[in-house]
XYZ file of C-alpha atoms in Angstrom:
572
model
C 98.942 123.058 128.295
C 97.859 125.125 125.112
C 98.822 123.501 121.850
C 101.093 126.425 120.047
C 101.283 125.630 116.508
C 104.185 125.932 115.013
C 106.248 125.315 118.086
C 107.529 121.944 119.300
C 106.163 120.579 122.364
C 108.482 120.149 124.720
C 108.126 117.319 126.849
C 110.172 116.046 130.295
C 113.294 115.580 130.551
C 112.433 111.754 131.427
C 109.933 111.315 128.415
C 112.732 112.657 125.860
C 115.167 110.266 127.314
C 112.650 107.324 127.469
C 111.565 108.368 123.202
C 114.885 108.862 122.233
C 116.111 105.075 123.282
C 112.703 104.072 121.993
C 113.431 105.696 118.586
C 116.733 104.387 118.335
C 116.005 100.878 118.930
C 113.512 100.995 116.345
C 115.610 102.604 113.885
C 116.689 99.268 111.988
C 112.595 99.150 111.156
C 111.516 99.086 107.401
C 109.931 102.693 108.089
C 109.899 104.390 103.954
C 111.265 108.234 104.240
C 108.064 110.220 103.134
C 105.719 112.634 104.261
C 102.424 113.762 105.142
C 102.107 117.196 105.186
C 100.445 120.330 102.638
C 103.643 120.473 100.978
C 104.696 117.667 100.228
C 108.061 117.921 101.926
C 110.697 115.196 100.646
C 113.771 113.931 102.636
C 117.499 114.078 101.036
C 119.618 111.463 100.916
C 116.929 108.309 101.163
C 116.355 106.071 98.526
C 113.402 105.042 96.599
C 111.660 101.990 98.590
C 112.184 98.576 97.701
C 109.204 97.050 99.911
C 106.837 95.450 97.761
C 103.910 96.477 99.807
C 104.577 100.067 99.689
C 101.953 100.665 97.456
C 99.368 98.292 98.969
C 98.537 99.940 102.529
C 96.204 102.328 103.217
C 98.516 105.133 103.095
C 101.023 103.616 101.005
C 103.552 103.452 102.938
C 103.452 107.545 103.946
C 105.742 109.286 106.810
C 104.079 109.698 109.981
C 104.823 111.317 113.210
C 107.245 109.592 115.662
C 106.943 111.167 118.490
C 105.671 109.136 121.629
C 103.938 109.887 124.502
C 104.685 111.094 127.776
C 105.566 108.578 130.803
C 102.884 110.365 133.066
C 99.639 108.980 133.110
C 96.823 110.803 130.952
C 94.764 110.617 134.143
C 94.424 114.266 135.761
C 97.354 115.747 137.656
C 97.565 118.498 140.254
C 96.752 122.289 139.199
C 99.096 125.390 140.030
C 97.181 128.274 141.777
C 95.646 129.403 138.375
C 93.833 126.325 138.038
C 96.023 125.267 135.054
C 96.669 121.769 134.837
C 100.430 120.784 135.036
C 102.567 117.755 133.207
C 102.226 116.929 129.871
C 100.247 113.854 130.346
C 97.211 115.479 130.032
C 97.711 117.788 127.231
C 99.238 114.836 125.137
C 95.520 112.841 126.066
C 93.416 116.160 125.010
C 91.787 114.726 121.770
C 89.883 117.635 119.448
C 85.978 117.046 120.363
C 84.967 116.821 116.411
C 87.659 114.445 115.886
C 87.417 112.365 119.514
C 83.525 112.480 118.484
C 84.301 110.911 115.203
C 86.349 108.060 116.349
C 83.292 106.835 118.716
C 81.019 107.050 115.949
C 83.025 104.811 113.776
C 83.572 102.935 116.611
C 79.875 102.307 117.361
C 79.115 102.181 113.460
C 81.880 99.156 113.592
C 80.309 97.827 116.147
C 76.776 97.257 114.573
C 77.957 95.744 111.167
C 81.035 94.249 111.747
C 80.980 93.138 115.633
C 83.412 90.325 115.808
C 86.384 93.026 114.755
C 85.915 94.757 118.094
C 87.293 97.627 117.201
C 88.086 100.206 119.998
C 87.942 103.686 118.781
C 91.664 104.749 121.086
C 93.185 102.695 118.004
C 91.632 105.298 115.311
C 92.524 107.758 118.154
C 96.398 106.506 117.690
C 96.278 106.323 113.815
C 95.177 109.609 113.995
C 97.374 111.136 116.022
C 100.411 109.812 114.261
C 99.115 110.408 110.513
C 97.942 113.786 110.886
C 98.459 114.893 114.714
C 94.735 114.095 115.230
C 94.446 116.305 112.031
C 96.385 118.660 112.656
C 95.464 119.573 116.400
C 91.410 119.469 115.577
C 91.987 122.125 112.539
C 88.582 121.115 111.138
C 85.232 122.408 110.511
C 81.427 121.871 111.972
C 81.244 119.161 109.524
C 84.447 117.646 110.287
C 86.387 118.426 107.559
C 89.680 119.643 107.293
C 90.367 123.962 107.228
C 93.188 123.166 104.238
C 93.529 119.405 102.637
C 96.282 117.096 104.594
C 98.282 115.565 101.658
C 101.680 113.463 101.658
C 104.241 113.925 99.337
C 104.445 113.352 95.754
C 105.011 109.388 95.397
C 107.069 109.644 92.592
C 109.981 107.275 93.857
C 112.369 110.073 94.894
C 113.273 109.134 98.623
C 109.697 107.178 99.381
C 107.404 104.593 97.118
C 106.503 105.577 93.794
C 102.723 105.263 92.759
C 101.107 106.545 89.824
C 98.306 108.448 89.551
C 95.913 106.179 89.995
C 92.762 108.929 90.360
C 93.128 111.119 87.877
C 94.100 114.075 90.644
C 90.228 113.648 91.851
C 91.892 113.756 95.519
C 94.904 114.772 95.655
C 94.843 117.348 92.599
C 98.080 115.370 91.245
C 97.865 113.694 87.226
C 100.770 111.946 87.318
C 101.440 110.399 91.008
C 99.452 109.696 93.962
C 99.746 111.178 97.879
C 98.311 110.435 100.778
C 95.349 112.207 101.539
C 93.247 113.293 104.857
C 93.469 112.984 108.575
C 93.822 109.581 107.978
C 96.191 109.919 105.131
C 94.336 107.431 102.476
C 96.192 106.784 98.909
C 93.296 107.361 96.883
C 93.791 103.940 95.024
C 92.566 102.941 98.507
C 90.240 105.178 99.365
C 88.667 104.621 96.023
C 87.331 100.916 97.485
C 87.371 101.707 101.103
C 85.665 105.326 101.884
C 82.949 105.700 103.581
C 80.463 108.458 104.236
C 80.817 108.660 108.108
C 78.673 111.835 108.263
C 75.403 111.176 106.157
C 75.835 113.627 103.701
C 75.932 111.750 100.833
C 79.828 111.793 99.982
C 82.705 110.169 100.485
C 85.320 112.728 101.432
C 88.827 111.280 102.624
C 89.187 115.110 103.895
C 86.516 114.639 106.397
C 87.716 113.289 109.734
C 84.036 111.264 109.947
C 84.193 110.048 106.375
C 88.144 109.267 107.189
C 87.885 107.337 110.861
C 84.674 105.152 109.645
C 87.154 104.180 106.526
C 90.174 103.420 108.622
C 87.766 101.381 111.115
C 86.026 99.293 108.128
C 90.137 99.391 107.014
C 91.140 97.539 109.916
C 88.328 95.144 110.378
C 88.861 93.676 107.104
C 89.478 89.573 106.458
C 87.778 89.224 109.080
C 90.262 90.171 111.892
C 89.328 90.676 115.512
C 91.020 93.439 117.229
C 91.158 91.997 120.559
C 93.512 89.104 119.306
C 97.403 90.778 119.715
C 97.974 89.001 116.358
C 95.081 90.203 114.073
C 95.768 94.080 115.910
C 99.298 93.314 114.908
C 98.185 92.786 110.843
C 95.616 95.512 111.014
C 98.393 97.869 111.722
C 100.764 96.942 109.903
C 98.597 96.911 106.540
C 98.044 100.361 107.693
C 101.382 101.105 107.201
C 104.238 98.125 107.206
C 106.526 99.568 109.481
C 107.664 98.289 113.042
C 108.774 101.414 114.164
C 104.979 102.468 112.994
C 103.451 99.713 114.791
C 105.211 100.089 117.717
C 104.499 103.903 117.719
C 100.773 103.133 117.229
C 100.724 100.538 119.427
C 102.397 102.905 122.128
C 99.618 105.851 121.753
C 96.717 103.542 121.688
C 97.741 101.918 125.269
C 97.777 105.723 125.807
C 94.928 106.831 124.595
C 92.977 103.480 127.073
C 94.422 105.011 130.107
C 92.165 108.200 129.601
C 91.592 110.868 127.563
C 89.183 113.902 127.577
C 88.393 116.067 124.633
C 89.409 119.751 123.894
C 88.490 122.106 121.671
C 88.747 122.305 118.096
C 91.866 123.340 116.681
C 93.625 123.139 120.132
C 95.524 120.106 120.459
C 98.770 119.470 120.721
C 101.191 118.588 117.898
C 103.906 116.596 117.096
C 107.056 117.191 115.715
C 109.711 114.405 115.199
C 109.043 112.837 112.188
C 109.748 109.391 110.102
C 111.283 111.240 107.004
C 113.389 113.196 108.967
C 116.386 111.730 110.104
C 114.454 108.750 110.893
C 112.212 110.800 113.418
C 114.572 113.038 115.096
C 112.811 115.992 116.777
C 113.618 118.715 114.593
C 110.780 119.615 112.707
C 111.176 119.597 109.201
C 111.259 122.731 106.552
C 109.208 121.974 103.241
C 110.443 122.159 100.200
C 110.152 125.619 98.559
C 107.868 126.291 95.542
C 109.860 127.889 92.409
C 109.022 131.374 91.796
C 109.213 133.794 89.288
C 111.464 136.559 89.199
C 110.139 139.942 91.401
C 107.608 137.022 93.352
C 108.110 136.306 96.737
C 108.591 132.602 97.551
C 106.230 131.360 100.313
C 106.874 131.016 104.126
C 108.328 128.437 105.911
C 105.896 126.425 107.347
C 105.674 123.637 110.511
C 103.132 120.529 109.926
C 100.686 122.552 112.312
C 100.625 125.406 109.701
C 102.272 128.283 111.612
C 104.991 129.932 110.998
C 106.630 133.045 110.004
C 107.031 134.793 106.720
C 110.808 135.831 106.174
C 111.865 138.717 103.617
C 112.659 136.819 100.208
C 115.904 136.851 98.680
C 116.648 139.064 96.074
C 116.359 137.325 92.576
C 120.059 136.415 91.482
C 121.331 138.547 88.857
C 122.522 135.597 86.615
C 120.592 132.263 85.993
C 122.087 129.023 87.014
C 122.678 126.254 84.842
C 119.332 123.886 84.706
C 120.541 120.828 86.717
C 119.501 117.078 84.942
C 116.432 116.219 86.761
C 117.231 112.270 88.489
C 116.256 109.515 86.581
C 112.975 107.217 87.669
C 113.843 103.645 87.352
C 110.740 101.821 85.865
C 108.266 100.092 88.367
C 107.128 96.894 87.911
C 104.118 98.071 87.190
C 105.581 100.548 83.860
C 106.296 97.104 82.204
C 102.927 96.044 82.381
C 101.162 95.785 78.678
C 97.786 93.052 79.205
C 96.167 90.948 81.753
C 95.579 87.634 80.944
C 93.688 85.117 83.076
C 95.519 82.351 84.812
C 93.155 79.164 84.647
C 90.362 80.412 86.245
C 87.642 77.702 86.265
C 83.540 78.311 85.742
C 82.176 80.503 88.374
C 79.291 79.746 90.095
C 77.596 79.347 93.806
C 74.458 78.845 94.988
C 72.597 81.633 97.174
C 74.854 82.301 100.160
C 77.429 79.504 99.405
C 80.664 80.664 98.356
C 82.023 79.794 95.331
C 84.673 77.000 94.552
C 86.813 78.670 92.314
C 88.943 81.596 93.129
C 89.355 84.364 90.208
C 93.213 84.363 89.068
C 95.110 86.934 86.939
C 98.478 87.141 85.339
C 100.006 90.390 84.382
C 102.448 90.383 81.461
C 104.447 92.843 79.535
C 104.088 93.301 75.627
C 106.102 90.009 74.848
C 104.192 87.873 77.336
C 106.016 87.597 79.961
C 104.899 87.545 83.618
C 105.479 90.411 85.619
C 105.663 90.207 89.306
C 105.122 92.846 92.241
C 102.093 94.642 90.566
C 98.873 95.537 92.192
C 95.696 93.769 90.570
C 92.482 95.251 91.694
C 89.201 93.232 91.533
C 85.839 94.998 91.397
C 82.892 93.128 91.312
C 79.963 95.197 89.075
C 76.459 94.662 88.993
C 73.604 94.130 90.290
C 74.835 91.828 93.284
C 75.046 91.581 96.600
C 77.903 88.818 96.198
C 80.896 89.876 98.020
C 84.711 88.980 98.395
C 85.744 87.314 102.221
C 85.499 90.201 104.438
C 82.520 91.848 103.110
C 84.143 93.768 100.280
C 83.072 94.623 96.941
C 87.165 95.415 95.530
C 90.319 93.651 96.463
C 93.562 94.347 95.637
C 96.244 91.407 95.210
C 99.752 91.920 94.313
C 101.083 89.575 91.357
C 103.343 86.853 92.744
C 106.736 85.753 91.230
C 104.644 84.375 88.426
C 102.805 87.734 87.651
C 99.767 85.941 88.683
C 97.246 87.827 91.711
C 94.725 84.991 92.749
C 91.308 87.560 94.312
C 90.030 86.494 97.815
C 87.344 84.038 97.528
C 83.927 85.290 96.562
C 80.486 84.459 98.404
C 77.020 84.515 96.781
C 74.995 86.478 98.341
C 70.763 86.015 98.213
C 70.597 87.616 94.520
C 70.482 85.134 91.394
C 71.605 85.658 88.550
C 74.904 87.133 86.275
C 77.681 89.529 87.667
C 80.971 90.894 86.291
C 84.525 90.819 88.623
C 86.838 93.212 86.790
C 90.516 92.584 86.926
C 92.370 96.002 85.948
C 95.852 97.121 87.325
C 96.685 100.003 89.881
C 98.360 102.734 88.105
C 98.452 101.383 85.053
C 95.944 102.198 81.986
C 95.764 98.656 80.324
C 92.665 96.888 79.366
C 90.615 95.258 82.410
C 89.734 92.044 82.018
C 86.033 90.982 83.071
C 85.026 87.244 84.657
C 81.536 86.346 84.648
C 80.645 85.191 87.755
C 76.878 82.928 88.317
C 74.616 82.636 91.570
C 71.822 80.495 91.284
C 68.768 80.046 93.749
C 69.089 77.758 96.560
C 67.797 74.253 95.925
C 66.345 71.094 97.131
C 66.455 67.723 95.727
C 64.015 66.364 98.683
C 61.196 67.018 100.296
C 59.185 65.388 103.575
C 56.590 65.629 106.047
C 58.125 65.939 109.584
C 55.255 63.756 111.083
C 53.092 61.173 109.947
C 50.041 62.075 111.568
C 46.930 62.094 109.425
C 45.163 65.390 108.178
C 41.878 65.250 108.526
C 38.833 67.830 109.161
C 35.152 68.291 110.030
C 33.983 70.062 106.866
C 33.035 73.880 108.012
C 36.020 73.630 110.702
C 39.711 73.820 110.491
C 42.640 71.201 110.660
C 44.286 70.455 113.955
C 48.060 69.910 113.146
C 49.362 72.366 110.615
C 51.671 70.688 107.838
C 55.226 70.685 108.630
C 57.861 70.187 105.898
C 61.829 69.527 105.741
C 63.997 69.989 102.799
C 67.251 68.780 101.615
C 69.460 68.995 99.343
C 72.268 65.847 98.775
C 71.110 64.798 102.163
C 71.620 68.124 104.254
C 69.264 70.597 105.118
C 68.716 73.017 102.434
C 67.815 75.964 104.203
C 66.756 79.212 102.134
C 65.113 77.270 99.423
C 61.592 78.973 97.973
C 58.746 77.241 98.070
C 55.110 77.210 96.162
C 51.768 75.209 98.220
C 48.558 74.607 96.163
C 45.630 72.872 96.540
C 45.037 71.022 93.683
C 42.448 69.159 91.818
C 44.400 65.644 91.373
C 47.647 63.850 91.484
C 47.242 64.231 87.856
C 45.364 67.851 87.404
C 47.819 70.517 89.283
C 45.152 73.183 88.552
C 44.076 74.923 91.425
C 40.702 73.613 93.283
C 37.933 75.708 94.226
C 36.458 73.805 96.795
C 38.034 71.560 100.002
C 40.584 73.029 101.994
C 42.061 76.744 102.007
C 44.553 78.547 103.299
C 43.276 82.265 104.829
C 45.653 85.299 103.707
C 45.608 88.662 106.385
C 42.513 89.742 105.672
C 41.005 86.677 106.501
C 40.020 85.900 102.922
C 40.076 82.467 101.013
C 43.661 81.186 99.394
C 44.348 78.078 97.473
C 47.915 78.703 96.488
C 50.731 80.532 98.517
C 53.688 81.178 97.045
C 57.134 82.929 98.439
C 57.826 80.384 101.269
C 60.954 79.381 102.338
C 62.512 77.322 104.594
C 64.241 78.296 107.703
C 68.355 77.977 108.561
C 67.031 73.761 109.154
C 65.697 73.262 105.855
C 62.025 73.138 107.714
C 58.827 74.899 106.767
C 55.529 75.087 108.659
C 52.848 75.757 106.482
C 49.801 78.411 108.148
C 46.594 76.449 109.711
C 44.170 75.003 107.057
C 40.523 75.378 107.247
C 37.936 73.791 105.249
C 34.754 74.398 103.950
C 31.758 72.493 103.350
C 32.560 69.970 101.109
C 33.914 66.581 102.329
C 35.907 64.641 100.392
C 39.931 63.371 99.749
C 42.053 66.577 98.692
C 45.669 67.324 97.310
C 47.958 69.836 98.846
C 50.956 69.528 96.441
C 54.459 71.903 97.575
C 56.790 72.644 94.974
C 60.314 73.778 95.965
C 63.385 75.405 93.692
C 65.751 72.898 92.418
C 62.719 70.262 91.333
C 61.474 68.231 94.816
C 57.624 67.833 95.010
C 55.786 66.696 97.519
C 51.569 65.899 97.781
C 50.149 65.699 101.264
C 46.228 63.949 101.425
C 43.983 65.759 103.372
C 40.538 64.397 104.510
C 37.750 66.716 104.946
C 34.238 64.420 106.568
C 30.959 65.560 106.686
C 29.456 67.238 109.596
C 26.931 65.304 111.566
C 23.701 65.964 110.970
C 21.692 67.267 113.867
C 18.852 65.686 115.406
C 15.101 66.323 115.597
C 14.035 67.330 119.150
C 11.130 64.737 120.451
C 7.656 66.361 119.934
C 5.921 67.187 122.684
C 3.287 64.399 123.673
C-alpha cells in the first residue's frame, strides 16, 4: 500500500478495535501532552507537567505517535491480480531504505564499541517510527538528512514540560525555550552531550537520520545496560521518554519490526496519525496552530505531520481589532530560582591509571539566600586533556538535584592519561556560574618487584643467555598491572651509570642497547624482558629495573670466558 501523506491510514477493522482497547487501557499512563511536529502544534486544555524527569530524557518528555501496528504479520501476504500486495501488515513493516540503512549502521557501530548493550537496530526502528513516523515516511536526503527540520513544540510549560533555552536556538532556532529536534526528536540539552556523527562528515547534526539513530543507540546503551535483559530494555526506554503508554507503544512496534520488515523507498512510507497530545492519541490527526498574520497576508495552510495538505482561501481580515487577551502566566520552575552552585563535600579527587576514583563529585544548587533547591538538572562536563570518563563511557552527565538541592555525578574512572583535569558543574537552562572540580590521575605504580624464577643467569662470553629475565610487580600485595618500567645495565650496585661492556640488549635493527625504557607489565603485573646477549668480556654484571611508584630490582648476570681452543698435534 502507497503511503499518501496527508491522509490517515486506515487500518482493519480488527486492528482499530485491538488499538483502541490498547489505547484506552493505557490512558491512566504519565504520557506529557506535547508535540513533535514543524509547527509546533500545542494541545488545549492539558496542564503544564509535573514529572520531574520531563526535562531529563532524550526528548524531554515530547508527544509521539500512538498509533500501533497491525495484527497481521509483517511477513508477505497474497497479491491481487496486479501484483499489489494486500493487508496492511506489510506496508506498516516497509521501513524508508536511507533510514532502515541507518538503523543497521548504528546498530553495527554499537556493536563494535559498546557490545555488551546488544542493541538490535528494530528498537531504533520503533523509536523512530513513533517520534517522527520513521522521519516522516523516509522524507530525507542522499545524506540522510531531513527535506524540512522535525521540531516539537515550544517547551514553554503551556500544556507539556517547560525547558529553557538551553542552546542558544543553535538547533532548534528558539532563544528562549527548547524543542525537540530530528527524526529522533533530541532536546538539544541532550543532544549537546550525546550526538554523534553517524555519517563521517565531520558534524553532528540531530537532523540527520545517521547522526540521529547512532545517538539514540549510544542513548540507550548508556550505564551500562544490556538490551537483551527485559529490565535494562525497560529503563532504556523509558529514559527515552518516561511514559508507559510510550513504552508499551515502543515495545509493541519493535516486536513488530523482529517479525520482518523490508525497506521501501525514500519518502514512501507510511504514516501515522493518532497522536499523544491529542486527546490522549485518538486518531484524528491534529491541526497546528496558526501563525499570526498581518493584515492583507494570507495565513498558512493547514498542515498533517506528513506535510500535505491543502491550502484553503484565508479569511477576510476583520474590520475591527479585538481586544489583546492577557497572555497565561508561567509559574517559575525550579530551575528560575536557581542563583549559585555550591559544592556539597566533595572530597580530593584522585585515581590511579584505569582505577576509578573513590570520591564521587557532589553539587548543591541554591537560590540567592542559600537555600537548596531541588528538581534541577546539574550537568557535569569533564574538560581537558583526558581520556577519564564517567560510568558508561561518557564525558557529560546530567543529575537532577535531590530534595536537598544536591546532584551527586556518576562515578568517574581514570583512564591511561596522568595528570590534571577539570569536571564542570553548571545548570541546564540556567545562566549561573559553573563551578569547576579538579580532578588527579596519576601513573600506575608498584611498591614491589621480583624475579619469577630463581634460576641463575649466566653466559659464554660472545653468546647469548638461555632463560630471558622474567619479572612480577605488585603493588600492596596485588598485581600491579600497567605499571612502566626502565632496564639498564649498569656499572655497580653503587654506580647506576650505564656500562659499555658485558651484556646487551639488541633493539630491531639488531644493534647494541644497554638501557630500554617504556616497558610495562601485562594485565598480571608480569614482564619478560627480550633475550640478552653478551659480548666478549667475562665478568659479574648488574641489570638493575626501575618501575613507577619507586620498586627496584638488580638481577646478577655472569658472563665466563670462552674456552680457548686447542693446538692440533704436529705432524710427526
Amino acid at each position: 500500500m502507497a503511503a499518501q501523506f496527508g491522509r490517515r491510514v486506515v487500518k482493519g477493522a480488527a486492528t482499530t478495535a485491538v488499538a483502541a482497547v490498547a489505547v484506552a487501557a493505557l490512558s491512566a499512563s504519565q504520557a506529557p501532552g506535547v508535540t513533535d511536529t514543524a509547527q509546533g502544534r500545542q494541545s488545549t486544555g492539558s496542564q503544564p507537567s509535573s514529572d520531574p524527569d520531563a526535562d531529563n530524557s532524550a526528548t524531554g518528555n515530547s508527544p509521539y505517535y500512538t498509533d500501533l501496528p497491525p495484527l497481521n504479520s509483517p511477513t508477505p501476504t497474497p497479491t491481487t491480480g496486479t501484483g499489489t500486495p494486500t493487508g496492511t501488515g506489510e506496508a506498516e513493516a516497509g521501513i524508508p531504505a536511507t533510514v532502515l540503512d541507518a538503523y543497521k549502521k548504528a546498530e553495527a557501530a554499537l556493536g563494535e564499541s559498546k557490545p555488551g548493550c546488544n542493541l538490535p537496530w528494530q528498537l531504533l526502528a520503533a523509536i523512530g517510527k513513533v517520534e517522527s513516523g520513521q522521519a516522516r515516511g523516509g522524507r530525507v536526503d542522499a545524506n540522510g538528512t531531513t527535506i524540512t527540520p522535525i521540531l516539537g513544540p515550544v517547551l514553554n510549560g503551556n500544556g507539556f514540560a517547560r525547558i529553557t533555552d538551553t542552546d542558544g536556538g543553535a538547533y532548534d532556532g528558539d532563544t528562549t525555550h527548547d524543542r525537540a529536534v530530528g527524526p529522533m526528536q533530541f532536546i538539544p540539552s541532550t543532544w549537546e552531550w550525546s550526538g554523534r556523527d553517524g555519517n563521517g562528515d565531520g558534524k553532528k547534526d540531530p537532523n540527520n537520520i545517521y547522526d540521529a539513530a547512532l545517538a539514540a543507540g549510544g542513548y540507550l546503551c548508556r550505564f551500562g545496560w544490556d538490551l537483551s535483559d527485559k529490565a535494562d530494555l525497560r529503563r532504556a526506554i523509558l529514559s527515552y521518554n518516561n511514559s508507559t503508554h510510550y513504552l508499551n507503544t515502543v515495545l509493541s512496534w519493535l516486536e513488530y519490526y523482529r517479525k520482518g520488515t523490508h525497506e521501501v523507498p525514500d519518502g514512501t512510507g507510511t504514516l501515522p496519525s493518532g497522536r499523544s497530545d491529542d486527546n490522549n492519541g485518538s486518531s484524528s490527526s491534529p491541526t497546528p496552530t496558526p501563525t499570526p498574520t498581518s493584515p492583507g497576508t494570507t495565513p498558512p495552510s493547514s498542515q498533517t505531520p506528513g506535510g500535505g495538505g491543502s491550502t484553503s482561501p484565508s479569511p477576510k481580515p476583520p474590520t475591527t481589532t479585538p481586544p489583546p487577551s492577557t497572555p497565561p502566566t508561567t509559574p517559575a520552575t525550579p530551575t528560575d530560582t536557581v542563583d549559585h552552585l555550591e559544592d556539597a563535600g566533595t572530597a580530593k579527587l584522585t585515581a590511579t591509571a584505569g582505577d576509578a576514583f573513590a570520591e564521587k563529585i557532589a553539587t548543591r544548587t541554591e537560590t540567592e539566600a542559600g537555600k537548596a533547591v531541588a528538581k534541577v538538572r546539574v550537568r557535569f562536563t569533564i574538560v581537558g586533556d583526558t581520556d577519564s570518563v564517567f560510568t558508561g563511557g561518557e564525558s557529560v552527565a546530567t543529575v537532577v538535584t535531590n530534595s536537598s538541592g544536591v546532584a551527586t555525578a556518576p562515578a568517574l574512572k581514570a583512564g591511561e592519561k596522568t595528570g590534571d583535569f577539570t569536571v564542570r558543574a553548571t545548570v541546564v537552562g540556567r545562566a549561573v556560574s559553573g563551578l569547576d572540580y579538579k580532578a588527579t590521575v596519576t601513573a600506575r605504580q608498584a611498591d614491589a618487584l621480583a624475579r619469577t624464577g630463581d634460576t641463575a643467569l649466566t653466559c659464554v662470553a660472545g653468546g647469548e643467555f638461555a632463560d630471558q629475565v622474567e619479572l612480577k610487580a605488585t603493588y600492596k600485595g596485588a598485581a600491579a598491572d600497567g605499571v612502566e618500567a626502565t632496564a639498564t645495565l649498569i656499572k655497580a650496585a653503587d654506580d647506576a651509570t650505564v656500562n659499555d661492556k658485558g651484556p646487551y640488549f639488541k633493539d630491531a635493527d639488531g644493534k647494541t642497547v644497554r638501557t630500554l625504557a617504556g616497558l610495562k607489565t601485562d594485565a598480571n603485573g608480569l614482564l619478560k624482558l627480550p633475550k640478552l646477549y653478551a659480548d666478549d668480556t667475562a665478568g659479574t654484571f648488574l641489570l638493575r629495573i626501575n618501575t613507577t611508584g619507586g620498586a627496584t630490582l638488580t638481577v646478577e648476570l655472569k658472563v665466563t670466558a670462552a674456552p680457548s681452543s686447542s693446538p692440533s698435534p704436529s705432524a710427526s
